[in-house]
Short mmCIF file of C-alpha atoms and ligand atoms in Angstrom, two decimals:
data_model
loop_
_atom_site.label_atom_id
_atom_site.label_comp_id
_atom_site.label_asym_id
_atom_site.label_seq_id
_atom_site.Cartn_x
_atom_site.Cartn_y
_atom_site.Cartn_z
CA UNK J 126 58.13 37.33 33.62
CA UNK J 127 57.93 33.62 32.50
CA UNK J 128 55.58 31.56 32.84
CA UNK J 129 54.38 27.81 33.02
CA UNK J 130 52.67 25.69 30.26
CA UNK J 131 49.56 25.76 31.78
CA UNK J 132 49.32 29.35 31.95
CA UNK J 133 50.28 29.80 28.59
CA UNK J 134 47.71 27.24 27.21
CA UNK J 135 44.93 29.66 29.18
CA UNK J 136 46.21 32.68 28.13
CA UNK J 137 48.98 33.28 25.70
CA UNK J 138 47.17 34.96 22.73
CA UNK J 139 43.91 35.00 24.72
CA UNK J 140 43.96 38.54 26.32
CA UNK J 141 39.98 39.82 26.82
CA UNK J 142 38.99 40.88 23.86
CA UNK J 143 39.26 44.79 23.55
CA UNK J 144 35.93 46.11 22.89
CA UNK J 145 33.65 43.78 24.99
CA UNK J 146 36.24 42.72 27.59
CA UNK J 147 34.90 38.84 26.45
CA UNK J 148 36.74 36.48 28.31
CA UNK J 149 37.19 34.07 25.39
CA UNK J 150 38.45 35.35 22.36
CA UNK J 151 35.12 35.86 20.52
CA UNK J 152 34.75 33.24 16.99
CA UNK J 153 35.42 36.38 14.13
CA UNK J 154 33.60 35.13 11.66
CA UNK J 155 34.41 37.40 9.21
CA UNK J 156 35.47 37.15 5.57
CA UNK J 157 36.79 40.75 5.24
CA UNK J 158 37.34 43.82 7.26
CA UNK J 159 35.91 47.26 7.07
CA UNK J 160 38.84 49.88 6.20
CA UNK J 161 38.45 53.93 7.51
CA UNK J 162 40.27 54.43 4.07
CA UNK J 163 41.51 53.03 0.93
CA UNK J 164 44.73 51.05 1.91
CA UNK J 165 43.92 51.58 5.96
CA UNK J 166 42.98 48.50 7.80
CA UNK J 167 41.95 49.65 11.53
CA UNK J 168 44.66 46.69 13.34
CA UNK J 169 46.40 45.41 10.07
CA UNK J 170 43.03 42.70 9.49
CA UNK J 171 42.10 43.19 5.43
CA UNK J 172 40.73 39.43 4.23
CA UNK J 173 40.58 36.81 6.55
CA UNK J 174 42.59 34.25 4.26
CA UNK J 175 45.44 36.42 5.19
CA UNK J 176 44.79 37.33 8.82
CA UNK J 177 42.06 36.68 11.22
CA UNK J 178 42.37 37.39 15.15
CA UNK J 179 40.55 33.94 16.25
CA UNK J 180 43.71 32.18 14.24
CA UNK J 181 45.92 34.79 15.70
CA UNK J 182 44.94 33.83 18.90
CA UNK J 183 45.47 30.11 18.14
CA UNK J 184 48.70 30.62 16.48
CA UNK J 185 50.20 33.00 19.11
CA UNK J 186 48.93 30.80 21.34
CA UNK J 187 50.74 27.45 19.99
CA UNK J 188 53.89 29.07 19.46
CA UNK J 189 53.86 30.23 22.89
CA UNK J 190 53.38 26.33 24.35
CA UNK J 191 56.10 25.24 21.62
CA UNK J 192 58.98 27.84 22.53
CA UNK J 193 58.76 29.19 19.38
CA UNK J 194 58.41 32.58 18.10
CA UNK J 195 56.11 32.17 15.32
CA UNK J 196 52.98 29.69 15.01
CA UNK J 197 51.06 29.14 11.79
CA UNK J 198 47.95 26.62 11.50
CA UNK J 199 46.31 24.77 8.66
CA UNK J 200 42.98 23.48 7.46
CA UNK J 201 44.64 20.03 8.57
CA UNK J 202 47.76 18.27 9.60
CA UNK J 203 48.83 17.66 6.12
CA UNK J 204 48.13 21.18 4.58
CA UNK J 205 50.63 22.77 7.15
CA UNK J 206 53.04 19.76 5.92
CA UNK J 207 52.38 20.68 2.50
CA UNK J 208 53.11 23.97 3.09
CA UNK J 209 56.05 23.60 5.04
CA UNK J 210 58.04 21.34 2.33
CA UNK J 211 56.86 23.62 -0.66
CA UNK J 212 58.18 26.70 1.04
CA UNK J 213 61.72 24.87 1.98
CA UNK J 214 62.12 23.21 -0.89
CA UNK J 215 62.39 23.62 -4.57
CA UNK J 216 62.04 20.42 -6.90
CA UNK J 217 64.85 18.87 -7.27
CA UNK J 218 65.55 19.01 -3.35
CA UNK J 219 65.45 15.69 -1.31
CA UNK J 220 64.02 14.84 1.94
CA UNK J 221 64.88 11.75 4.74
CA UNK J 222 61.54 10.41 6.12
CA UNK J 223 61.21 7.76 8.66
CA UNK J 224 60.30 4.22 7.65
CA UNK J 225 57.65 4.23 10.17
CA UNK J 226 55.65 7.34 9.27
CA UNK J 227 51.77 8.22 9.77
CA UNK J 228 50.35 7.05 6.25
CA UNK J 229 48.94 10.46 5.36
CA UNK J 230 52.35 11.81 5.45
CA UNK J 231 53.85 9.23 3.90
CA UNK J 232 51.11 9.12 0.89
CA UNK J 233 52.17 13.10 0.54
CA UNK J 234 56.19 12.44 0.22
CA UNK J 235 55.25 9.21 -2.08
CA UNK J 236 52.31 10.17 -4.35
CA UNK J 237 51.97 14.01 -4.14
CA UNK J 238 55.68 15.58 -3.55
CA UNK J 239 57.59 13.30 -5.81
CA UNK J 240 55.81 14.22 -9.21
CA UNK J 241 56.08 17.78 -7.86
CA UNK J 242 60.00 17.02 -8.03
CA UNK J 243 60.97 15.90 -4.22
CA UNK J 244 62.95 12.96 -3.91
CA UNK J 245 62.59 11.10 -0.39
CA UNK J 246 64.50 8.23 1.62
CA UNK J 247 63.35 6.48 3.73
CA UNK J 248 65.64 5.93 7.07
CA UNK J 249 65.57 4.34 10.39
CA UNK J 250 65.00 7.76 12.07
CA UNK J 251 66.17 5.90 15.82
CA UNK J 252 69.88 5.80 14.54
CA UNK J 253 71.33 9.02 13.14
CA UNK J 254 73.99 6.93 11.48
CA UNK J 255 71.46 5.50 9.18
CA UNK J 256 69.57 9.01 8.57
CA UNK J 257 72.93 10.79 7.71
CA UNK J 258 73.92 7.93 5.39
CA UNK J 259 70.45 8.50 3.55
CA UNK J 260 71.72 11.91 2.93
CA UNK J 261 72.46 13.59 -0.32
CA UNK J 262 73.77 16.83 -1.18
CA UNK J 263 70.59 17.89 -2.25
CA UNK J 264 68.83 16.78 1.10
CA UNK J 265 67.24 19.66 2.70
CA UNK J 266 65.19 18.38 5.53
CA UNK J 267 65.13 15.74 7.47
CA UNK J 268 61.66 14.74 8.50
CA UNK J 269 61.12 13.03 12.18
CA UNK J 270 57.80 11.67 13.91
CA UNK J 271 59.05 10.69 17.57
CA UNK J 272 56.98 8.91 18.91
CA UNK J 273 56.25 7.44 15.36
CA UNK J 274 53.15 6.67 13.89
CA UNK J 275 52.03 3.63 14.77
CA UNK J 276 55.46 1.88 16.05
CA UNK J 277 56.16 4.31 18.90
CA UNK J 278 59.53 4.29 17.55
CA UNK J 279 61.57 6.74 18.84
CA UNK J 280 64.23 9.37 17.59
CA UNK J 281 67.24 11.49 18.87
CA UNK J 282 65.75 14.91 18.29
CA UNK J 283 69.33 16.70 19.63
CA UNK J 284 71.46 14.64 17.89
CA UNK J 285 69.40 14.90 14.88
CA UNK J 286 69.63 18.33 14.66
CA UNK J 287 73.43 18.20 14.52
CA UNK J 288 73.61 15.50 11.61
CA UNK J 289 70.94 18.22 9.97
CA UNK J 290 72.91 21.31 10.74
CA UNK J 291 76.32 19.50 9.67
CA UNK J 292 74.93 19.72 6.42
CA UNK J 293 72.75 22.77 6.40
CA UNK J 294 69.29 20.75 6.27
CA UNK J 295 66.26 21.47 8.03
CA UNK J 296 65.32 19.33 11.25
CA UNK J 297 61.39 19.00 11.42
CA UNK J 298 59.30 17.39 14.32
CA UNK J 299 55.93 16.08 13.90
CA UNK J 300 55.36 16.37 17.25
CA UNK J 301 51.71 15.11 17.26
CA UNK J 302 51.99 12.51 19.31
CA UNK J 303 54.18 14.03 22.16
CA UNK J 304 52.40 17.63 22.16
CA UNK J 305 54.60 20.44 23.23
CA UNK J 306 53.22 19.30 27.03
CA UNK J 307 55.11 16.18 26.72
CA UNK J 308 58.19 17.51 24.37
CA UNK J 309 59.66 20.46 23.02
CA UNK J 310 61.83 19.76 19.42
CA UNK J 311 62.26 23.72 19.05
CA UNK J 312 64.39 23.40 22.81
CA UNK J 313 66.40 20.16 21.41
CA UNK J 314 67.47 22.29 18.23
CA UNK J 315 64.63 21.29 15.30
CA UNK J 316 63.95 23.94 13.28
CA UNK J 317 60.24 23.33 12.81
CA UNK J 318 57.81 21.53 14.79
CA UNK J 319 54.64 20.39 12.46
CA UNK J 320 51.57 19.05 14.85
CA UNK J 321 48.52 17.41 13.22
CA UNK J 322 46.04 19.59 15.88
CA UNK J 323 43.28 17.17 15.37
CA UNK J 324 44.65 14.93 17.79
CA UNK J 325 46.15 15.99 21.26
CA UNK J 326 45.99 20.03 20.94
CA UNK J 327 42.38 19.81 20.05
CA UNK J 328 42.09 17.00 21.83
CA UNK J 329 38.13 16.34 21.56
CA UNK J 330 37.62 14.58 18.54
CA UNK J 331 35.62 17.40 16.87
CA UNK J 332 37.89 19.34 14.36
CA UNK J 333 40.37 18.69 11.92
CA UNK J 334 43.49 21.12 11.74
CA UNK J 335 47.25 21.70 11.36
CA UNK J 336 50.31 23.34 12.86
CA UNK J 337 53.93 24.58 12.16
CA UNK J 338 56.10 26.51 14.81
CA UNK J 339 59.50 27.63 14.55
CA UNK J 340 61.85 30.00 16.49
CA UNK J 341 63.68 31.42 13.19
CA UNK J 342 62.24 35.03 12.50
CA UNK J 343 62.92 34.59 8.53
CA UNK J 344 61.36 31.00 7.76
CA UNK J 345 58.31 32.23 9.73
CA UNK J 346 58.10 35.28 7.80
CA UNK J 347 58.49 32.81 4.65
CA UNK J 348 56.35 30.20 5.67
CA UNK J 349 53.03 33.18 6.71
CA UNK J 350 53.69 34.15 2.97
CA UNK J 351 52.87 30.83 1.98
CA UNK J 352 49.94 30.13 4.28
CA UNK J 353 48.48 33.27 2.69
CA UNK J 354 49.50 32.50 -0.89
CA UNK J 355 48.79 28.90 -0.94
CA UNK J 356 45.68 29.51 0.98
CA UNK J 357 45.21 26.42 3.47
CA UNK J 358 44.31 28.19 6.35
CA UNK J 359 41.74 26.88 9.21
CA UNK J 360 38.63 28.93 9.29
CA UNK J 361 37.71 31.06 12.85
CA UNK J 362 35.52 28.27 14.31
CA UNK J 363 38.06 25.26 13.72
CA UNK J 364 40.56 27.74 15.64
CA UNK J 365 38.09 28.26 18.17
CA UNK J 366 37.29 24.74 19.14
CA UNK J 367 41.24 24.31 18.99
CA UNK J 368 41.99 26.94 20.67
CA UNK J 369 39.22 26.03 23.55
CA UNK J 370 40.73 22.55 23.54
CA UNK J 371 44.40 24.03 24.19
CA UNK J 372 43.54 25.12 26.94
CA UNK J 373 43.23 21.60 28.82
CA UNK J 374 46.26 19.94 27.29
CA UNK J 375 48.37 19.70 30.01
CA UNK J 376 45.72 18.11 32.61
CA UNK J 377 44.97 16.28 29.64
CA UNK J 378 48.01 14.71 28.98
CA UNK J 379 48.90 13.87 32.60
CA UNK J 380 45.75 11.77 32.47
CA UNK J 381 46.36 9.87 29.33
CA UNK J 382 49.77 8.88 30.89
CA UNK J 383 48.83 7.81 33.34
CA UNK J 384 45.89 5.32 31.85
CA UNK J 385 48.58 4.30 29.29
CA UNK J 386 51.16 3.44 31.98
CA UNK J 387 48.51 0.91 33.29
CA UNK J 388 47.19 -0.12 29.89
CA UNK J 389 50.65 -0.67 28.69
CA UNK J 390 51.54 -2.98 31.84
CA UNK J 391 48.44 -4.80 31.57
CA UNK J 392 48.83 -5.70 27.98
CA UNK J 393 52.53 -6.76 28.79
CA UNK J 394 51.81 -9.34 31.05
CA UNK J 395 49.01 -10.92 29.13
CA UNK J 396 49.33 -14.14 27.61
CA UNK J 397 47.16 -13.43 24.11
CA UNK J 398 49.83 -9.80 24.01
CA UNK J 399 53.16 -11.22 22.01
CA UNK J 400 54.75 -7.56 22.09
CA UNK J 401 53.66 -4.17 23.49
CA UNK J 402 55.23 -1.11 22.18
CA UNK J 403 55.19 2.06 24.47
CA UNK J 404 58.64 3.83 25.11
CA UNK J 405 57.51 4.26 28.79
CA UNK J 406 57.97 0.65 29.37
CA UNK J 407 61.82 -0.31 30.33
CA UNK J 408 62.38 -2.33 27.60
CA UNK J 409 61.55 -0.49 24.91
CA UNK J 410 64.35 0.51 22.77
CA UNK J 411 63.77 3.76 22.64
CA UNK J 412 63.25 4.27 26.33
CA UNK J 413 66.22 6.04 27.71
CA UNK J 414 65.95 8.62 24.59
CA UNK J 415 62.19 9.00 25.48
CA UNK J 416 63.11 9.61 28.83
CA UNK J 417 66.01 12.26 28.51
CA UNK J 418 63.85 14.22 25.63
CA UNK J 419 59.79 13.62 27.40
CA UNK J 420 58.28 14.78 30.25
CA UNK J 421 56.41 11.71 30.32
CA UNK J 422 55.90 8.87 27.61
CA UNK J 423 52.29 9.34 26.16
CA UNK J 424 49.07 8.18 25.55
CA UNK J 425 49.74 5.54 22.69
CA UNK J 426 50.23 2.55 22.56
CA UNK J 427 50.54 -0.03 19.99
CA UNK J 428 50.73 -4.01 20.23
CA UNK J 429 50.58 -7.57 18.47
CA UNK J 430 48.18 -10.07 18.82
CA UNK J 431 50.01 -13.57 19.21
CA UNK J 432 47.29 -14.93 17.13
CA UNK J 433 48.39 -12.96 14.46
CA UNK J 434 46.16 -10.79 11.96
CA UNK J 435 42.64 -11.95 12.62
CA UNK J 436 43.51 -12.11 16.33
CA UNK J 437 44.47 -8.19 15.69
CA UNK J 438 40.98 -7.47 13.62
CA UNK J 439 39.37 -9.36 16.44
CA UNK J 440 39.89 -7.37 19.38
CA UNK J 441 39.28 -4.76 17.56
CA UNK J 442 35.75 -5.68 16.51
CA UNK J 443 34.97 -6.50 20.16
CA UNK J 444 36.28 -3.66 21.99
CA UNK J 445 33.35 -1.55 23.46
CA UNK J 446 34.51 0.91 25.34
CA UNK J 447 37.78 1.77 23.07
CA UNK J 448 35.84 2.79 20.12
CA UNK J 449 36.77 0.85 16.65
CA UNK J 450 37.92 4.33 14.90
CA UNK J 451 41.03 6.33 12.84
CA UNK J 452 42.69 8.91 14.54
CA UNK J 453 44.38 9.57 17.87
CA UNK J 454 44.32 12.19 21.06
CA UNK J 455 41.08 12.54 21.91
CA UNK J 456 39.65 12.33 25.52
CA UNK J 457 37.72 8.65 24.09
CA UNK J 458 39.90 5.81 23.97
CA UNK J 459 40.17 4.68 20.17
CA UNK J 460 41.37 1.34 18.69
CA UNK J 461 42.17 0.67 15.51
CA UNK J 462 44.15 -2.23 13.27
CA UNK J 463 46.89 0.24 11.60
CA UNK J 464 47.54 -2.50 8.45
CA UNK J 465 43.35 -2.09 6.93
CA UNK J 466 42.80 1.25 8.35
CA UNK J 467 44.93 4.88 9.17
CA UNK J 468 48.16 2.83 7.01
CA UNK J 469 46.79 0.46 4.43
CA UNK J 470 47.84 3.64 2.11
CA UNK J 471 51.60 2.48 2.81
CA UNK J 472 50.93 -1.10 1.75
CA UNK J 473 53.42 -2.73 -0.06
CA UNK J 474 56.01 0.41 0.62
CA UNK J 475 59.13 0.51 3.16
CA UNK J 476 56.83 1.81 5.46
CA UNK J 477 53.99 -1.40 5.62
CA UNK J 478 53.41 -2.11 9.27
CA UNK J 479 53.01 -5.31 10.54
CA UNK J 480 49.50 -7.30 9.86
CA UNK J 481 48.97 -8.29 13.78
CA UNK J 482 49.42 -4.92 15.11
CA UNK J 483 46.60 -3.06 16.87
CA UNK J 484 46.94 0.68 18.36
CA UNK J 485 45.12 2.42 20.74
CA UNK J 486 44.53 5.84 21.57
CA UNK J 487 44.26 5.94 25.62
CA UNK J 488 42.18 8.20 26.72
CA UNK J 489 40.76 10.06 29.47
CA UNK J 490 37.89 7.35 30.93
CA UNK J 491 38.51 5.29 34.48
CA UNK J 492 41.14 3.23 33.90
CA UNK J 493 39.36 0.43 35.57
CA UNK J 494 37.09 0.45 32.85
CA UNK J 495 39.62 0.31 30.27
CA UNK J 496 41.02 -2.87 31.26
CA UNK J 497 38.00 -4.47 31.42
CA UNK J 498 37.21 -3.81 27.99
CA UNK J 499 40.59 -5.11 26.98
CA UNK J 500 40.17 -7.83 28.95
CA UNK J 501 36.77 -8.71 27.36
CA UNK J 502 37.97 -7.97 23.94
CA UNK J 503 41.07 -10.47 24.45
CA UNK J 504 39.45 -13.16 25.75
C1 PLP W 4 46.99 12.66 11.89
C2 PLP W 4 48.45 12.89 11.71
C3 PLP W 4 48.92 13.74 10.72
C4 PLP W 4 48.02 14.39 9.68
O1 PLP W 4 47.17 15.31 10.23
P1 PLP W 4 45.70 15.65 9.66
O2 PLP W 4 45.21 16.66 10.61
O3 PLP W 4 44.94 14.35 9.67
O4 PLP W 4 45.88 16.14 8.27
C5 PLP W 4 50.29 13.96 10.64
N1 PLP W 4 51.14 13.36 11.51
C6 PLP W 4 50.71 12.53 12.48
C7 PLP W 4 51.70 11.91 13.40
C8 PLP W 4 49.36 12.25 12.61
O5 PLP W 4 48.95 11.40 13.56
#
């Protein structure tokens, strides 16, 4: 028997426990495990670094909603990154990265990975001409965000995946802004799908955490080694809130669509607006991909201010409702100017966004009241 997302997010991983019958996977907050006898866990459990069944349930849980057969999570987006790209690679090794990344990612590639030996190029991850040109024959991976972070750019996750394979690299996903409601990379041939989970999954604005899924039995055997031996793991609460977030993604998402389909159309029309970028609008150049490869288009939205950089920092200081804030998914609307705050750590790269650009974060609240706000905060 199959079933749909929704069930899954409710119960895959999330049987009643065994002992109690508890309906909710109980918060194990445990450090170690009692053993009957030197070298005999009672269900495998020995030090919760290595296993712990609140995690289990989140990861079984996540690979489940991603199509994949193993899930692994993090003490944070970028720790399951980190991870991921020191268990693929070996220094020496290079990696293709968009040139519109989330900062944090970018920072990793730029100021951590690099020393460590990782080369990177930056493409335009939209045209898969440009990302196999960036190739080498050491390339290994080729890193995609789609929608990116903050330019809702969008990328050809299929076709991707054969410029990737033709050359035996890797094709990862960040998939944080989609969520596996709205996408699934594993489906379209990616290898791994990496989610940041405090954003959509969690979804609540009250925990930080990471993700990686893939549907290759080996790399997930390779990549639980190295969430165990580097030791970034998420403790039992953080997988707890997560996992109690998961379980209202899809109604979720369905409701941040549609408030960003009206936010989006409102901002397009208005005269103060000099470009909105959101793939679900028609003339968006990524729209027809976003529309073969997305259930629907998403909850962000970035756009410029015609009156350039202070106009940008302005609405963002008078925005009420939207709260003036970093990060992204939760059921508050956010706002945020991407050039001073979540990118100002790719100033000066290939990856600087543009000074009059403001993001938001749609979320969950009457719509009505949303365009007020942004009507106020506009002018
Ligand atoms: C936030 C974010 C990350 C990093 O995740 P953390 O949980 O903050 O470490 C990675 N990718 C994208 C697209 C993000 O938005």
């Amino acid at each position: 028997m199959t079933y749909g997302f929704e069930t899954l997010a409710i119960h895959a991983g999330q049987e009643p426990e065994r002992r109690t019958g508890a309906v909710v996977p109980p918060i194990f907050q445990t450090s170690t495990y009692a053993q009957d006898a030197v070298g005999a866990p009672r269900l495998g459990y020995e030090y919760s670094r290595s296993g712990n069944p609140t995690r289990d349930a989140l990861q079984e849980c996540l690979a489940a909603l991603e199509g994949g057969r193993r899930g692994l999570t993090f003490a944070s987006g970028l720790a399951a990154e980190d991870t991921l790209l020191r268990t693929v690679c070996r220094p020496g090794d290079h990696v293709v990265i968009p040139d519109d990344a989330y900062g944090g990612s970018y920072r990793l590639f730029a100021k951590v990975l690099e020393r460590w030996g990782l080369a990177y190029t930056p493409a335009r991850i939209s045209d898969p001409a440009a990302v196999r040109a960036a190739m080498t024959d050491r390339t290994r991976v080729i890193w995609v965000e789609t929608p990116t972070n903050p330019l809702l750019g969008i990328a050809d996750v299929a076709a991707l995946a054969g410029v990737a394979h033709e050359r035996d690299a890797l094709l990862v996903v960040d998939n944080t802004f989609a969520s596996p409601y709205l996408q699934q990379p594993l489906a379209l041939g990616a290898d791994v799908v990496v989610h940041s989970t405090t954003k959509y999954i969690g979804g609540h604005s009250d925990v930080v955490g990471g993700a990686l899924v893939t549907t290759d039995r080996s790399l997930g055997d390779e990549l639980a080694f190295h969430q165990n031996a580097m030791g970034a793991v998420n403790g039992p609460f953080d997988a707890w809130l997560t996992l109690r977030g998961v379980k209202t993604l899809g109604v979720r998402m369905d409701r941040h669509c549609d408030n960003a389909e009206r936010v989006a159309e409102y901002l397009s029309r208005h005269p103060k607006v000099s470009q909105v970028l959101y793939p679900g609008l028609p003339d968006h150049p990524g729209h027809e991909t976003a529309a073969k490869q997305m259930r629907r288009f998403g909850g962000m939205i970035s756009f410029r201010a015609a009156g350039g950089e202070a106009a940008a920092v302005e609405v963002c200081d008078r925005a009420r409702v939207f709260v003036l804030a970093e990060s992204l998914g939760g059921i508050e609307s956010l706002i945020e100017h991407p050039g001073r705050m979540t990118h100002a750590s790719a100033a000066g790269s290939p990856l600087e966004v543009p000074a009059d650009l403001v993001r938001l974060s749609v979320g969950i609240e009457t719509v009505d009241d949303l365009l007020a706000d942004l009507e106020q905060a506009l002018g």
